GROMACS .gro file of N, CA and C in nm:
model
  270
    1MET      N    1  -0.794   0.003   0.116
    1MET     CA    2  -0.728  -0.125   0.119
    1MET      C    3  -0.672  -0.150  -0.022
    2GLY      N    4  -0.545  -0.183  -0.027
    2GLY     CA    5  -0.482  -0.209  -0.156
    2GLY      C    6  -0.437  -0.351  -0.171
    3PHE      N    7  -0.404  -0.389  -0.292
    3PHE     CA    8  -0.354  -0.523  -0.317
    3PHE      C    9  -0.254  -0.514  -0.429
    4ARG      N   10  -0.161  -0.610  -0.433
    4ARG     CA   11  -0.063  -0.611  -0.538
    4ARG      C   12  -0.082  -0.740  -0.619
    5LEU      N   13  -0.067  -0.725  -0.747
    5LEU     CA   14  -0.073  -0.839  -0.835
    5LEU      C   15   0.068  -0.883  -0.866
    6PRO      N   16   0.099  -1.010  -0.845
    6PRO     CA   17   0.235  -1.055  -0.878
    6PRO      C   18   0.259  -1.042  -1.027
    7GLY      N   19   0.378  -1.000  -1.060
    7GLY     CA   20   0.414  -0.990  -1.200
    7GLY      C   21   0.394  -0.852  -1.259
    8ILE      N   22   0.307  -0.768  -1.201
    8ILE     CA   23   0.285  -0.636  -1.255
    8ILE      C   24   0.360  -0.535  -1.167
    9VAL      N   25   0.439  -0.455  -1.228
    9VAL     CA   26   0.509  -0.349  -1.159
    9VAL      C   27   0.440  -0.218  -1.195
   10HIS      N   28   0.384  -0.153  -1.094
   10HIS     CA   29   0.323  -0.023  -1.121
   10HIS      C   30   0.433   0.081  -1.141
   11ALA      N   31   0.420   0.160  -1.243
   11ALA     CA   32   0.519   0.261  -1.276
   11ALA      C   33   0.518   0.366  -1.168
   12LYS      N   34   0.638   0.407  -1.133
   12LYS     CA   35   0.653   0.515  -1.032
   12LYS      C   36   0.616   0.646  -1.096
   13LYS      N   37   0.560   0.733  -1.017
   13LYS     CA   38   0.523   0.866  -1.066
   13LYS      C   39   0.643   0.956  -1.044
   14ASN      N   40   0.715   0.987  -1.150
   14ASN     CA   41   0.830   1.072  -1.145
   14ASN      C   42   0.799   1.202  -1.209
   15LYS      N   43   0.878   1.305  -1.169
   15LYS     CA   44   0.864   1.433  -1.236
   15LYS      C   45   0.938   1.431  -1.370
   16VAL      N   46   1.034   1.338  -1.385
   16VAL     CA   47   1.109   1.324  -1.508
   16VAL      C   48   1.031   1.233  -1.601
   17PRO      N   49   1.023   1.265  -1.730
   17PRO     CA   50   0.951   1.175  -1.822
   17PRO      C   51   1.009   1.035  -1.817
   18SER      N   52   0.919   0.936  -1.834
   18SER     CA   53   0.961   0.796  -1.829
   18SER      C   54   1.051   0.762  -1.945
   19LYS      N   55   1.148   0.679  -1.916
   19LYS     CA   56   1.240   0.632  -2.022
   19LYS      C   57   1.247   0.481  -2.011
   20SER      N   58   1.298   0.419  -2.115
   20SER     CA   59   1.304   0.274  -2.118
   20SER      C   60   1.396   0.222  -2.007
   21LEU      N   61   1.479   0.304  -1.947
   21LEU     CA   62   1.573   0.263  -1.845
   21LEU      C   63   1.501   0.218  -1.718
   22ASP      N   64   1.378   0.264  -1.698
   22ASP     CA   65   1.311   0.226  -1.573
   22ASP      C   66   1.228   0.099  -1.588
   23VAL      N   67   1.248   0.025  -1.698
   23VAL     CA   68   1.179  -0.102  -1.721
   23VAL      C   69   1.281  -0.212  -1.695
   24PRO      N   70   1.257  -0.299  -1.596
   24PRO     CA   71   1.353  -0.406  -1.569
   24PRO      C   72   1.365  -0.505  -1.685
   25LYS      N   73   1.475  -0.573  -1.691
   25LYS     CA   74   1.498  -0.676  -1.795
   25LYS      C   75   1.389  -0.782  -1.780
   26GLY      N   76   1.330  -0.822  -1.894
   26GLY     CA   77   1.223  -0.924  -1.890
   26GLY      C   78   1.086  -0.865  -1.874
   27TYR      N   79   1.073  -0.733  -1.879
   27TYR     CA   80   0.946  -0.665  -1.866
   27TYR      C   81   0.932  -0.564  -1.981
   28PHE      N   82   0.810  -0.516  -2.003
   28PHE     CA   83   0.791  -0.407  -2.097
   28PHE      C   84   0.672  -0.322  -2.048
   29ALA      N   85   0.669  -0.197  -2.096
   29ALA     CA   86   0.568  -0.103  -2.050
   29ALA      C   87   0.448  -0.103  -2.145
   30VAL      N   88   0.330  -0.093  -2.089
   30VAL     CA   89   0.205  -0.074  -2.166
   30VAL      C   90   0.127   0.035  -2.098
   31TYR      N   91   0.043   0.103  -2.176
   31TYR     CA   92  -0.052   0.201  -2.121
   31TYR      C   93  -0.188   0.141  -2.140
   32VAL      N   94  -0.270   0.151  -2.035
   32VAL     CA   95  -0.404   0.088  -2.031
   32VAL      C   96  -0.507   0.195  -1.995
   33GLY      N   97  -0.618   0.189  -2.064
   33GLY     CA   98  -0.731   0.276  -2.033
   33GLY      C   99  -0.806   0.319  -2.156
   34GLU      N  100  -0.930   0.355  -2.133
   34GLU     CA  101  -1.014   0.402  -2.243
   34GLU      C  102  -1.010   0.551  -2.255
   35GLY      N  103  -0.991   0.620  -2.145
   35GLY     CA  104  -0.978   0.766  -2.144
   35GLY      C  105  -0.837   0.802  -2.100
   36GLU      N  106  -0.825   0.827  -1.973
   36GLU     CA  107  -0.692   0.852  -1.916
   36GLU      C  108  -0.615   0.720  -1.911
   37LYS      N  109  -0.492   0.721  -1.952
   37LYS     CA  110  -0.411   0.601  -1.960
   37LYS      C  111  -0.324   0.587  -1.837
   38LYS      N  112  -0.309   0.463  -1.788
   38LYS     CA  113  -0.223   0.432  -1.674
   38LYS      C  114  -0.114   0.338  -1.725
   39ARG      N  115   0.007   0.361  -1.681
   39ARG     CA  116   0.125   0.287  -1.727
   39ARG      C  117   0.149   0.165  -1.634
   40PHE      N  118   0.168   0.049  -1.696
   40PHE     CA  119   0.201  -0.075  -1.624
   40PHE      C  120   0.328  -0.131  -1.687
   41VAL      N  121   0.410  -0.190  -1.605
   41VAL     CA  122   0.529  -0.261  -1.651
   41VAL      C  123   0.502  -0.408  -1.623
   42ILE      N  124   0.495  -0.487  -1.729
   42ILE     CA  125   0.450  -0.627  -1.718
   42ILE      C  126   0.553  -0.724  -1.772
   43PRO      N  127   0.552  -0.847  -1.726
   43PRO     CA  128   0.649  -0.946  -1.776
   43PRO      C  129   0.629  -0.981  -1.923
   44VAL      N  130   0.738  -1.005  -1.994
   44VAL     CA  131   0.726  -1.043  -2.134
   44VAL      C  132   0.660  -1.179  -2.148
   45SER      N  133   0.656  -1.260  -2.042
   45SER     CA  134   0.586  -1.389  -2.048
   45SER      C  135   0.439  -1.375  -2.077
   46TYR      N  136   0.380  -1.256  -2.049
   46TYR     CA  137   0.240  -1.233  -2.083
   46TYR      C  138   0.213  -1.244  -2.235
   47LEU      N  139   0.319  -1.225  -2.315
   47LEU     CA  140   0.304  -1.233  -2.459
   47LEU      C  141   0.266  -1.374  -2.505
   48ASN      N  142   0.289  -1.474  -2.421
   48ASN     CA  143   0.251  -1.612  -2.454
   48ASN      C  144   0.107  -1.645  -2.424
   49GLN      N  145   0.036  -1.556  -2.355
   49GLN     CA  146  -0.101  -1.582  -2.315
   49GLN      C  147  -0.200  -1.547  -2.428
   50PRO      N  148  -0.283  -1.639  -2.471
   50PRO     CA  149  -0.376  -1.611  -2.580
   50PRO      C  150  -0.468  -1.492  -2.553
   51SER      N  151  -0.512  -1.476  -2.431
   51SER     CA  152  -0.603  -1.363  -2.401
   51SER      C  153  -0.528  -1.229  -2.410
   52PHE      N  154  -0.399  -1.230  -2.374
   52PHE     CA  155  -0.320  -1.107  -2.388
   52PHE      C  156  -0.292  -1.080  -2.534
   53GLN      N  157  -0.271  -1.183  -2.614
   53GLN     CA  158  -0.254  -1.168  -2.758
   53GLN      C  159  -0.378  -1.106  -2.821
   54ASP      N  160  -0.497  -1.143  -2.769
   54ASP     CA  161  -0.621  -1.082  -2.817
   54ASP      C  162  -0.623  -0.930  -2.790
   55LEU      N  163  -0.575  -0.893  -2.671
   55LEU     CA  164  -0.566  -0.748  -2.638
   55LEU      C  165  -0.470  -0.678  -2.734
   56LEU      N  166  -0.360  -0.742  -2.766
   56LEU     CA  167  -0.265  -0.680  -2.860
   56LEU      C  168  -0.324  -0.665  -3.000
   57THR      N  169  -0.407  -0.761  -3.040
   57THR     CA  170  -0.472  -0.752  -3.168
   57THR      C  171  -0.572  -0.632  -3.167
   58ARG      N  172  -0.643  -0.613  -3.056
   58ARG     CA  173  -0.730  -0.497  -3.045
   58ARG      C  174  -0.651  -0.368  -3.048
   59ALA      N  175  -0.536  -0.368  -2.982
   59ALA     CA  176  -0.450  -0.249  -2.988
   59ALA      C  177  -0.402  -0.219  -3.127
   60GLU      N  178  -0.365  -0.324  -3.200
   60GLU     CA  179  -0.323  -0.307  -3.340
   60GLU      C  180  -0.436  -0.255  -3.426
   61ASP      N  181  -0.558  -0.308  -3.405
   61ASP     CA  182  -0.673  -0.262  -3.483
   61ASP      C  183  -0.704  -0.114  -3.459
   62GLU      N  184  -0.688  -0.073  -3.333
   62GLU     CA  185  -0.722   0.066  -3.297
   62GLU      C  186  -0.611   0.165  -3.330
   63PHE      N  187  -0.485   0.125  -3.302
   63PHE     CA  188  -0.376   0.223  -3.314
   63PHE      C  189  -0.276   0.189  -3.425
   64GLY      N  190  -0.286   0.068  -3.482
   64GLY     CA  191  -0.183   0.027  -3.578
   64GLY      C  192  -0.050   0.017  -3.504
   65TYR      N  193   0.054   0.062  -3.566
   65TYR     CA  194   0.184   0.060  -3.496
   65TYR      C  195   0.226   0.195  -3.449
   66ASP      N  196   0.137   0.290  -3.451
   66ASP     CA  197   0.162   0.428  -3.404
   66ASP      C  198   0.095   0.447  -3.271
   67HIS      N  199   0.167   0.419  -3.164
   67HIS     CA  200   0.112   0.431  -3.031
   67HIS      C  201   0.147   0.570  -2.975
   68PRO      N  202   0.046   0.652  -2.953
   68PRO     CA  203   0.069   0.790  -2.913
   68PRO      C  204   0.141   0.809  -2.782
   69MET      N  205   0.138   0.710  -2.693
   69MET     CA  206   0.199   0.724  -2.561
   69MET      C  207   0.347   0.683  -2.563
   70GLY      N  208   0.394   0.631  -2.676
   70GLY     CA  209   0.534   0.587  -2.683
   70GLY      C  210   0.556   0.441  -2.644
   71ALA      N  211   0.455   0.378  -2.591
   71ALA     CA  212   0.462   0.235  -2.559
   71ALA      C  213   0.329   0.176  -2.607
   72ILE      N  214   0.315   0.047  -2.602
   72ILE     CA  215   0.193  -0.018  -2.649
   72ILE      C  216   0.076   0.035  -2.564
   73THR      N  217  -0.031   0.075  -2.633
   73THR     CA  218  -0.151   0.124  -2.566
   73THR      C  219  -0.259   0.019  -2.580
   74ILE      N  220  -0.311  -0.027  -2.467
   74ILE     CA  221  -0.415  -0.134  -2.464
   74ILE      C  222  -0.550  -0.065  -2.448
   75PRO      N  223  -0.640  -0.078  -2.545
   75PRO     CA  224  -0.768  -0.009  -2.539
   75PRO      C  225  -0.876  -0.086  -2.462
   76CYS      N  226  -0.857  -0.095  -2.331
   76CYS     CA  227  -0.959  -0.155  -2.244
   76CYS      C  228  -0.954  -0.083  -2.110
   77SER      N  229  -1.054  -0.111  -2.028
   77SER     CA  230  -1.051  -0.046  -1.896
   77SER      C  231  -0.941  -0.105  -1.809
   78GLU      N  232  -0.898  -0.027  -1.715
   78GLU     CA  233  -0.794  -0.072  -1.622
   78GLU      C  234  -0.842  -0.196  -1.545
   79ASN      N  235  -0.967  -0.198  -1.504
   79ASN     CA  236  -1.023  -0.315  -1.431
   79ASN      C  237  -1.020  -0.441  -1.515
   80THR      N  238  -1.058  -0.427  -1.641
   80THR     CA  239  -1.058  -0.543  -1.732
   80THR      C  240  -0.916  -0.597  -1.745
   81PHE      N  241  -0.818  -0.506  -1.764
   81PHE     CA  242  -0.678  -0.544  -1.778
   81PHE      C  243  -0.629  -0.617  -1.652
   82LEU      N  244  -0.659  -0.563  -1.536
   82LEU     CA  245  -0.616  -0.622  -1.410
   82LEU      C  246  -0.681  -0.759  -1.388
   83ASP      N  247  -0.811  -0.768  -1.419
   83ASP     CA  248  -0.880  -0.896  -1.406
   83ASP      C  249  -0.816  -1.002  -1.495
   84LEU      N  250  -0.786  -0.965  -1.618
   84LEU     CA  251  -0.727  -1.056  -1.715
   84LEU      C  252  -0.590  -1.099  -1.670
   85THR      N  253  -0.503  -1.004  -1.638
   85THR     CA  254  -0.365  -1.038  -1.607
   85THR      C  255  -0.352  -1.111  -1.471
   86SER      N  256  -0.447  -1.087  -1.379
   86SER     CA  257  -0.439  -1.157  -1.251
   86SER      C  258  -0.464  -1.306  -1.268
   87SER      N  259  -0.528  -1.345  -1.379
   87SER     CA  260  -0.555  -1.485  -1.402
   87SER      C  261  -0.436  -1.561  -1.462
   88PHE      N  262  -0.330  -1.488  -1.502
   88PHE     CA  263  -0.218  -1.551  -1.565
   88PHE      C  264  -0.131  -1.630  -1.469
   89GLY      N  265  -0.124  -1.588  -1.343
   89GLY     CA  266  -0.047  -1.660  -1.241
   89GLY      C  267   0.100  -1.671  -1.274
   90VAL      N  268   0.153  -1.564  -1.337
   90VAL     CA  269   0.298  -1.567  -1.372
   90VAL      C  270   0.378  -1.516  -1.259
   0.00000   0.00000   0.00000
C-alpha cells in the first residue's frame, strides 16, 4: 500500500544522470538518508518552515557547502524527513 505526500515529487529513476532540468519551477532537489541517499524534489516554500531550517543547519554542520551528491544532502532518515515534511501542509 502506498501513499503520496502533497508537495513532494519523488524523483524518477532514469538511466540518464539527473540534471537540474528535471526540477520544476518553484522546487529544488534534496538527498535524504543516513546511508543510502534518496532524492526528493520539494517546494521552495519549505525553506520558510523553522523545522526545515533546522535540518538545513544540520546539513551545513555535517557537509558545509560541499554536498557530495550535487544537491543539498539532509542527514536524517527518510522516515524522519517524510514525517516532518508531511506536517507542513503545503
